[in-house]
Short mmCIF file of C-alpha atoms in Angstrom, two decimals:
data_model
loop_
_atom_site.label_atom_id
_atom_site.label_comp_id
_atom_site.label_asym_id
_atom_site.label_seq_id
_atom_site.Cartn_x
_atom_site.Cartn_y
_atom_site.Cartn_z
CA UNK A 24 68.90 139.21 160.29
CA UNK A 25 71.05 138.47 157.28
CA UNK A 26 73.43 136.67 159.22
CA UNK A 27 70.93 134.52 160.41
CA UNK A 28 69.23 133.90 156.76
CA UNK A 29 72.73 133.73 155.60
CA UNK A 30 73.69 131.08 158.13
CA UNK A 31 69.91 129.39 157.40
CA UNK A 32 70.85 128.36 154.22
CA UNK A 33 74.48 126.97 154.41
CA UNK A 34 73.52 124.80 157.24
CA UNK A 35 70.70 123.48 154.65
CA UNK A 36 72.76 122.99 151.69
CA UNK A 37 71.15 120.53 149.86
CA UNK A 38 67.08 121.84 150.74
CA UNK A 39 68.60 125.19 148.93
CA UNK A 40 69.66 123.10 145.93
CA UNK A 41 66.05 121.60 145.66
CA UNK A 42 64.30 125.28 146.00
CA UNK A 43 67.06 126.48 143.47
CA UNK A 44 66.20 123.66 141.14
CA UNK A 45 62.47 123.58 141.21
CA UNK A 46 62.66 127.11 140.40
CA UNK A 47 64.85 126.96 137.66
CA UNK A 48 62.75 124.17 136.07
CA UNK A 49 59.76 126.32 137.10
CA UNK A 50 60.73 129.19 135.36
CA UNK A 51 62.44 127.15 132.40
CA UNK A 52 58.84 125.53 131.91
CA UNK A 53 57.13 128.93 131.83
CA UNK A 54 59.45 129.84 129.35
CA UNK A 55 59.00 127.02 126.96
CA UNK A 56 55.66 127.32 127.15
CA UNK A 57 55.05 130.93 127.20
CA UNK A 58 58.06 131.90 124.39
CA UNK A 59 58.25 129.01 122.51
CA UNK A 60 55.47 126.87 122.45
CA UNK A 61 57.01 123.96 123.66
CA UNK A 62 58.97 123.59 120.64
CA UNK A 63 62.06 123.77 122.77
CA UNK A 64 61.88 121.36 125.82
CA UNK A 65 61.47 122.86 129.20
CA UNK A 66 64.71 120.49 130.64
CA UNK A 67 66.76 122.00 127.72
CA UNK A 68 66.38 125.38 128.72
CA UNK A 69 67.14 124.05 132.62
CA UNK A 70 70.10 123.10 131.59
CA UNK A 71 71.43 125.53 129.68
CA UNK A 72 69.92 128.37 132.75
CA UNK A 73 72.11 125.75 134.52
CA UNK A 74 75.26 126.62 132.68
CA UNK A 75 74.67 129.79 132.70
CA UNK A 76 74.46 130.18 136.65
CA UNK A 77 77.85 127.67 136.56
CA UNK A 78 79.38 130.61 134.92
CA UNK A 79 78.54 133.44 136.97
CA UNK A 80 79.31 131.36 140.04
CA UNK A 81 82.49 129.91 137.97
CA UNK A 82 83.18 134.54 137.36
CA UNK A 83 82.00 135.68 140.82
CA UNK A 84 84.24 132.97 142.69
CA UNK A 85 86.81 131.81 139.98
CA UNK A 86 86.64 128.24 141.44
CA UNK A 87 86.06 124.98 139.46
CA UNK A 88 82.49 123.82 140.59
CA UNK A 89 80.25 126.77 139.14
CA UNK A 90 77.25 127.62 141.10
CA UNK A 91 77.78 125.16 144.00
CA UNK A 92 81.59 127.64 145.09
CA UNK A 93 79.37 129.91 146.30
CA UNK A 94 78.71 129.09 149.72
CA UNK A 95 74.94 129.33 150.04
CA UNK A 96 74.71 127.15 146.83
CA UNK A 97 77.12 124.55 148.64
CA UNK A 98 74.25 121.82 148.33
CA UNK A 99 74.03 122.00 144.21
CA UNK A 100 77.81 120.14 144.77
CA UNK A 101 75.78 117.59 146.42
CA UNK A 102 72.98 117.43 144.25
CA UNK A 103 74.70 117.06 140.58
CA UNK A 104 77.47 115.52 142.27
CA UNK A 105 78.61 112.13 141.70
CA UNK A 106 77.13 110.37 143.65
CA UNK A 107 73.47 110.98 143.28
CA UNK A 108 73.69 111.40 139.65
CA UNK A 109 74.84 107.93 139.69
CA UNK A 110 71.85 106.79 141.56
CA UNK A 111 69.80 108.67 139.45
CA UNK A 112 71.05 107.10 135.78
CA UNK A 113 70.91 103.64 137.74
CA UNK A 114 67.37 104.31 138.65
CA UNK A 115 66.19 105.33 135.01
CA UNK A 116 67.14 101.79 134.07
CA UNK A 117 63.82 100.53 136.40
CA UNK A 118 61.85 100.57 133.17
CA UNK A 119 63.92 99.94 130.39
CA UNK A 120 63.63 97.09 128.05
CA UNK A 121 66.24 94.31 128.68
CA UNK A 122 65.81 92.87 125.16
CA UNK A 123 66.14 95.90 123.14
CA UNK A 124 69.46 96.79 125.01
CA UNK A 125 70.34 92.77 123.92
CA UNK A 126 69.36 93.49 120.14
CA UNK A 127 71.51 96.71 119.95
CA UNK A 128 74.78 95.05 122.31
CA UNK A 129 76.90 95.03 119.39
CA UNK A 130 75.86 97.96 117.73
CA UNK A 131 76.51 99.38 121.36
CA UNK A 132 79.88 98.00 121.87
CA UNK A 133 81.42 99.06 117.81
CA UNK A 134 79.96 102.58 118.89
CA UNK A 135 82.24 102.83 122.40
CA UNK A 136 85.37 101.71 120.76
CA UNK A 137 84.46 103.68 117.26
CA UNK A 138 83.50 106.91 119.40
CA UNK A 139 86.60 107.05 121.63
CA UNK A 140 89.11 106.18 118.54
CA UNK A 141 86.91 108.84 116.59
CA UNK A 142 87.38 111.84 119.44
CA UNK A 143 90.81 111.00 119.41
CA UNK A 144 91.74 111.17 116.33
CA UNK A 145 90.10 114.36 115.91
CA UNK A 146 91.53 115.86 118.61
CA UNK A 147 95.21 114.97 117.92
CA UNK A 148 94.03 116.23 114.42
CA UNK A 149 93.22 119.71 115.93
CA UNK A 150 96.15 119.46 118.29
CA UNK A 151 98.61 119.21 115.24
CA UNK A 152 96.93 121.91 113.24
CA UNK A 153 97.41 124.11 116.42
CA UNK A 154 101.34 123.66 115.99
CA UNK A 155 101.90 120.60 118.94
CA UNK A 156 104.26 117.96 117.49
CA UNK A 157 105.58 116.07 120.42
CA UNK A 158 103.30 112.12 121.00
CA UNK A 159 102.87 113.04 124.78
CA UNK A 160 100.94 116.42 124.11
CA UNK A 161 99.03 115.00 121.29
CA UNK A 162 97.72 112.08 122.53
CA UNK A 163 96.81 113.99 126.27
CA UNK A 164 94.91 116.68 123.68
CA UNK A 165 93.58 113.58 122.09
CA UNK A 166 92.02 111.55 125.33
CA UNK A 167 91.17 115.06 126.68
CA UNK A 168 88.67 115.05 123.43
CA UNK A 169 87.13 111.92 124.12
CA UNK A 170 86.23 113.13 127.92
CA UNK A 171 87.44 116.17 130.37
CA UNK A 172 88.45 112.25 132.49
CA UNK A 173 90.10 110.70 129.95
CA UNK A 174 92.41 113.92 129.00
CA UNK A 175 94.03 114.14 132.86
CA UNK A 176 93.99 110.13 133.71
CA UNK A 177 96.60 110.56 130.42
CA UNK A 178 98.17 112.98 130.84
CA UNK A 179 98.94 112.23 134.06
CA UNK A 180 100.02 108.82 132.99
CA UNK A 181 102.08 109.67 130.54
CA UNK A 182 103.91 113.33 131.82
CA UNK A 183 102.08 115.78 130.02
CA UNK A 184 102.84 119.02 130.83
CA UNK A 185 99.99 121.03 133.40
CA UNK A 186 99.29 123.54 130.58
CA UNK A 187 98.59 120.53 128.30
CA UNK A 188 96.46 118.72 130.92
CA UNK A 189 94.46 122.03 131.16
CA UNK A 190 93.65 122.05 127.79
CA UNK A 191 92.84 118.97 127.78
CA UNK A 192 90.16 119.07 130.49
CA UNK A 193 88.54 122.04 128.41
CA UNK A 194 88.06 120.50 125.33
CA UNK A 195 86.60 117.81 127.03
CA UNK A 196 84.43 120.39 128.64
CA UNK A 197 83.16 121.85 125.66
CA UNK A 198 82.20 118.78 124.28
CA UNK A 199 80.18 117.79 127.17
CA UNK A 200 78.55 121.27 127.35
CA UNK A 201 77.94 121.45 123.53
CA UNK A 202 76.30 117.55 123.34
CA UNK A 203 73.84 118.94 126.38
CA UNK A 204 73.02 121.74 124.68
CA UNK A 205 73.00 120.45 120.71
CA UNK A 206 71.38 116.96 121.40
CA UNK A 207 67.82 118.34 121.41
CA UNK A 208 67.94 120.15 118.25
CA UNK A 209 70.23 117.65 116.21
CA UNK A 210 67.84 114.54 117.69
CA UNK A 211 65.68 114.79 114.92
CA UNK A 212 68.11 114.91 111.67
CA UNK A 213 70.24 112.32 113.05
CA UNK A 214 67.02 109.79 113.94
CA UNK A 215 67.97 109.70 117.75
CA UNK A 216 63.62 108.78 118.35
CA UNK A 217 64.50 104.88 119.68
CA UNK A 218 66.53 102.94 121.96
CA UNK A 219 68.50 101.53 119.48
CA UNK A 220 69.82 105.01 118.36
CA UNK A 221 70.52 105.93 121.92
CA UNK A 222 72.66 103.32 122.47
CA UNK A 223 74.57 104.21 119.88
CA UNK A 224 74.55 108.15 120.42
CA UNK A 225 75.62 106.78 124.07
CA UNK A 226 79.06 104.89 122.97
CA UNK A 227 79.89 107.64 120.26
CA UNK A 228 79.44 110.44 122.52
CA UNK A 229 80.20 109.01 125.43
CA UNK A 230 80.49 111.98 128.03
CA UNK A 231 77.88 110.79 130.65
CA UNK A 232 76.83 114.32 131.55
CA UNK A 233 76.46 115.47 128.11
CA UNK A 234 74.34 112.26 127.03
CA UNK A 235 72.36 112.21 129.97
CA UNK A 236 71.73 115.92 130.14
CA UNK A 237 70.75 115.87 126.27
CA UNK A 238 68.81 112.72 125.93
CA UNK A 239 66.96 114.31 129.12
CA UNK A 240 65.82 117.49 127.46
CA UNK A 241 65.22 115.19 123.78
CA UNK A 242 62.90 112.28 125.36
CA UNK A 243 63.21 111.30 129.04
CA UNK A 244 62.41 107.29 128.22
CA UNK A 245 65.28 107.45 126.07
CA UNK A 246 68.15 108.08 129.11
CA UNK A 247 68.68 105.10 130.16
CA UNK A 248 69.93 103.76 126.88
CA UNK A 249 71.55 106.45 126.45
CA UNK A 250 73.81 106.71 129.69
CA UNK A 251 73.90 102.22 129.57
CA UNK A 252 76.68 103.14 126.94
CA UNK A 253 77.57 106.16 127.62
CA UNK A 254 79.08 104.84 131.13
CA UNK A 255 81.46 102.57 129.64
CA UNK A 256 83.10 104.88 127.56
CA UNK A 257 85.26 106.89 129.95
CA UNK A 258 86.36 103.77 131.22
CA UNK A 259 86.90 102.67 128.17
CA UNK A 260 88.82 105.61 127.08
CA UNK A 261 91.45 105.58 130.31
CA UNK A 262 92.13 102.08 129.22
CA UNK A 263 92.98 102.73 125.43
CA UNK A 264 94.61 106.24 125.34
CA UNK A 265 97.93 105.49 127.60
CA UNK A 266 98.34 102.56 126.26
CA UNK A 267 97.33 101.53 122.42
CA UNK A 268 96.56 104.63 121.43
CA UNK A 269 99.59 106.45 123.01
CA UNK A 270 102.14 103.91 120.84
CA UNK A 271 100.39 104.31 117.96
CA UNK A 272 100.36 108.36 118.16
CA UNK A 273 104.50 107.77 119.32
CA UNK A 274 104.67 105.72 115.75
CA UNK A 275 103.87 108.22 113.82
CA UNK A 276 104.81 111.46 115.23
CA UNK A 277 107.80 110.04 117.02
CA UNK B 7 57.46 99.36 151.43
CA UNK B 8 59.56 102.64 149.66
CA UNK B 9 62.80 101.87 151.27
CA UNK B 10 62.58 98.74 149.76
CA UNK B 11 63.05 100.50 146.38
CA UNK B 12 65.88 102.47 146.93
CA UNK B 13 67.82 99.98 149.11
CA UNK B 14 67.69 97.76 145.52
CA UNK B 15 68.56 100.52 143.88
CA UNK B 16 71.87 101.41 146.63
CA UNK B 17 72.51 97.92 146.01
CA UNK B 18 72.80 97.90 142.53
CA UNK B 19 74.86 101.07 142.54
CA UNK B 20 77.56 99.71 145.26
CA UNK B 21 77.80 96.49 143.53
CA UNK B 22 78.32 98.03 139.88
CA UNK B 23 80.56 100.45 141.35
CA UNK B 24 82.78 97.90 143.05
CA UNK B 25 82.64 95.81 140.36
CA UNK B 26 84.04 98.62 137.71
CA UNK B 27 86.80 99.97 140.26
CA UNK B 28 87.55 96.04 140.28
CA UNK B 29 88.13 95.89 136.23
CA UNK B 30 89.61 98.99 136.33
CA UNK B 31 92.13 97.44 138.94
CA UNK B 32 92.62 94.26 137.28
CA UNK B 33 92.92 95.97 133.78
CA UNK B 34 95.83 98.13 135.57
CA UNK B 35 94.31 101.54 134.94
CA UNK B 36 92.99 104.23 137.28
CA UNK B 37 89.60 104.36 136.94
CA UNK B 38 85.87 102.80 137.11
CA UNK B 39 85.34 100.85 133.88
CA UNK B 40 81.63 100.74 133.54
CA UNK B 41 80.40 100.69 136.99
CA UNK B 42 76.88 102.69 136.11
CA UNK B 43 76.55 100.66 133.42
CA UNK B 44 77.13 97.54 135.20
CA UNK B 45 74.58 98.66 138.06
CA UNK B 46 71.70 99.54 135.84
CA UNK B 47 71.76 96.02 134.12
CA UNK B 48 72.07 94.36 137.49
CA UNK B 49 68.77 96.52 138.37
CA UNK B 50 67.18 95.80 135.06
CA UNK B 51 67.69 91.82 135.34
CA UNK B 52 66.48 92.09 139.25
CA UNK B 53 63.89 93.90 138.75
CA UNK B 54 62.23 91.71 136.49
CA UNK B 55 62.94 88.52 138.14
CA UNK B 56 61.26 90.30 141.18
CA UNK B 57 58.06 91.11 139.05
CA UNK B 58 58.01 87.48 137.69
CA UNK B 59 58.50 86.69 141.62
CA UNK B 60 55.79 89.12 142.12
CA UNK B 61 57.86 89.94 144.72
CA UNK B 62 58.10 93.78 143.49
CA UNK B 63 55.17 95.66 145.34
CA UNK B 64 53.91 99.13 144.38
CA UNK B 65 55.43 100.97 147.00
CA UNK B 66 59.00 99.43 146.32
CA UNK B 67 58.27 100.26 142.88
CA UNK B 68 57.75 103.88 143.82
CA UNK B 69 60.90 104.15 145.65
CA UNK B 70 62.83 103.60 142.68
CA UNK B 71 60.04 105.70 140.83
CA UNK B 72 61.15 108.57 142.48
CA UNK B 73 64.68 108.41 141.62
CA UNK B 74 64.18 108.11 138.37
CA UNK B 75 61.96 110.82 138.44
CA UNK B 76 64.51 113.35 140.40
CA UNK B 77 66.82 112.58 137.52
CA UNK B 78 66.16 115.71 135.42
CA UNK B 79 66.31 117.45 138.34
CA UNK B 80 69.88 116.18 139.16
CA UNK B 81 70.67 116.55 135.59
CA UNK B 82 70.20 120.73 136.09
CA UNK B 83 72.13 120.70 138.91
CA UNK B 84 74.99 118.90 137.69
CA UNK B 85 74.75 121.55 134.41
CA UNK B 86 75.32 124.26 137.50
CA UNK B 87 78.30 123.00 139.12
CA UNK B 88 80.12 122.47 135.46
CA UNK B 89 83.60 124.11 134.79
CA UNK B 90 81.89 126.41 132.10
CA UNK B 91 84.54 129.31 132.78
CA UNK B 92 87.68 126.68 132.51
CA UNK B 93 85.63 125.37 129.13
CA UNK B 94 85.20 128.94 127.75
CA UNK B 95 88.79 129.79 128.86
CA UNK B 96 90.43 126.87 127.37
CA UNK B 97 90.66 129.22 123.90
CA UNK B 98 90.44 128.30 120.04
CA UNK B 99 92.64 125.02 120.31
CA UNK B 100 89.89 123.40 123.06
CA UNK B 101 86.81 125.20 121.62
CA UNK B 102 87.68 123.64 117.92
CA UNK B 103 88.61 119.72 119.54
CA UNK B 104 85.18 119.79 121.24
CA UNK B 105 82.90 121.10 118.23
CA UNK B 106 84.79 119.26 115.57
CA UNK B 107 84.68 115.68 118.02
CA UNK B 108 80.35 116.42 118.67
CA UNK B 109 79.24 117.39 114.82
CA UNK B 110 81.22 114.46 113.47
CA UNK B 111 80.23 111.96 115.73
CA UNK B 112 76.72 113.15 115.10
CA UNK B 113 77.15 112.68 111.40
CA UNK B 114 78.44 108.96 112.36
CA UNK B 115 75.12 108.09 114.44
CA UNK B 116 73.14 107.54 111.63
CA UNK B 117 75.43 105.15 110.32
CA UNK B 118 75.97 102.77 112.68
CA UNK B 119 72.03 102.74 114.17
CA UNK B 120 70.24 101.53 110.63
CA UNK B 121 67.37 99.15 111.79
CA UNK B 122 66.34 101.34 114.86
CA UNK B 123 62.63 102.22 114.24
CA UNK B 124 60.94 105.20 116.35
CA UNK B 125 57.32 103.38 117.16
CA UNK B 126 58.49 100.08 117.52
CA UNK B 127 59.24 99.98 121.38
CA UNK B 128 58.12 103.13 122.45
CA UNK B 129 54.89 103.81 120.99
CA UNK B 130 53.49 100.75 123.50
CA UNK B 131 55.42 102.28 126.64
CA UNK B 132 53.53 105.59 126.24
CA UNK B 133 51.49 104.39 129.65
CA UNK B 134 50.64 108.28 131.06
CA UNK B 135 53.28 109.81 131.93
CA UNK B 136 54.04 111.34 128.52
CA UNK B 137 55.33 114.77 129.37
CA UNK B 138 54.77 116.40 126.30
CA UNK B 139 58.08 115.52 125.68
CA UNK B 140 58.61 117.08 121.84
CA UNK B 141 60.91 117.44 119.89
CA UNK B 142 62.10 120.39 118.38
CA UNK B 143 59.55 120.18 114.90
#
């Protein structure tokens, strides 16, 4: 009987990650209704009930894909994989204003190179203050900052040690969880109501998941503005941090 | 027809792909520069040269519709499958790069987005489908 649920559901993978997800969003719904009004957005508390089953599955299996190690969950890989989150950013663009995204290009563009310099510095800043000296560590710690990508494309590139890389990958984590989480709640102190501000909050940000998941639970129109930036930012950040960046972190710390 | 839709929308998505694996080639580094980004102003431009065109029918428009609906729902699913333990693990040195990088590039947004106004473009977008989509007050 179990067997045969058991074996029901893995063969279905990705019709379980659709029940599992309407039902979160179900039950995240009733709960921003219900317990707070709607004051926080139903999608924000999604997300972070998402989290919070990544962790147990991340506990119960100690594998790197939360929920989706667990077998019967398989299909959530699939759904928030690549791929179809992809297709789904690309599609929120069916709607978005061509000339706005024109009149905020170059605000766009200073943003990108602004928020991956910014994230960098920061994080070499912490790096040092945590007692690493040598360029290669610093600048890995660095890119890792900017995106969990960016950290390992580096370190990779330039020989950083595994432990390093690790690290690395988790600060990048944290900022991708904490900009999912925070966005909502900092939206309306930092004006992030219009497409022009999205743009920007895109390039400075810049970890796709993060913005997307954020500007989702702040003001669905505003994704696509959002992730238009956002997108380039990894991209640009494997470009700059083993190269420019990576000489001028060797200049000064030798 | 729906298919319609989402074959544009495959289309855009393969081409902006390529094309960002391509820059990322010629620019000598291992990875997709821009690709998503690339794709959704390919499908931005086509899409309304196919509504001048009136070539963009209602169903084709529902195809891609849908997508951009399921997005949230993506969103949460992708927020599942994170490495939250590896994030939580990473101790003080990863927790404090990550915080410190977020609340100061939130201080910066303000900065660099003077001259965005809340109700100029969105106020005359709000066709339905609002939502409620608050803010927290």
């Amino acid at each position: 009987m179990l067997e045969i649920l058991g074996n029901a559901l893995t063969n279905n993978g990705l019709i379980v990650a659709f029940t599992v997800v309407g039902l979160t969003m179900l039950v995240s719904y009733f709960l921003s209704d219900k317990l707070t009004k709607g004051r926080i957005h139903g999608s924000a508390i999604a997300i972070a009930l998402g989290l919070v089953l990544a962790y147990i599955g991340g506990v119960v299996t100690g594998g790197e894909k939360g929920l989706s190690d667990i077998g019967i969950f398989a299909g959530i890989g699939l759904m928030g994989g690549g791929m179809l989150r992809d297709f789904a950013i690309v599609a929120t663009a069916f709607g978005a204003n061509f000339s706005e995204i024109k009149k905020a290009g170059v605000n766009g563009v200073v943003s990108l190179f602004l928020g991956v310099i910014l994230s960098f510095v920061i994080g070499v800043g912490i790096a040092l203050a945590f007692g690493y000296t040598d360029a290669v560590s610093l600048t890995t710690i660095g890119a890792g900052t900017a995106t969990y990508i960016v950290g390992p494309v580096t370190g990779t590139a330039i020989g950083a040690s595994s432990e390093v890389i690790t690290l690395s990958i988790a600060a990048g984590l944290v900022k991708s969880i904490l900009t999912m989480i925070g966005t909502p709640f900092v939206a309306k102190y930092i004006g992030l109501n219009n497409p022009r501000t999205a743009m920007v909050y895109g390039g400075l940000m810049g970890t796709t998941s993060g913005v997307a998941g954020g500007l989702a639970a702040t003001d669905p129109k505003l994704v696509p503005y959002g992730a238009v930036t956002a997108t380039f930012y990894t991209g640009l950040g494997c470009l700059m941090a083993p190269s420019v960046l990576f000489l001028m972190t060797k200049a000064v710390f030798g | 027809m729906v298919i319609y839709g989402v074959a544009l929308l495959s289309i855009c998505l393969l081409s902006g792909v390529f094309l960002g694996d391509l820059l990322g080639n010629i620019l000598g580094i291992n990875a997709n520069v821009g690709g998503v980004g690339i794709a959704m102003l390919m499908l931005i431009l086509l899409a309304e040269y196919l509504k001048k065109k009136d070539k963009l029918k209602a169903p084709t428009q529902e195809g891609l519709s849908f997508w951009s609906a399921m997005y949230i729902p993506i969103v949460i699913a992708m927020s599942a499958q994170q490495n939250v333990v590896a994030a939580l693990d990473g101790g003080p040195l990863a927790l404090t790069a990550g915080v410190a990088a977020v609340l100061i590039s939130w201080a910066i947004v303000p900065i660099l987005s003077k001259g965005g106004n809340a109700n100029e473009t969105l106020e005359n977008e709000m066709t339905g489908g609002d939502q409620r989509v608050r803010n927290i007050r």
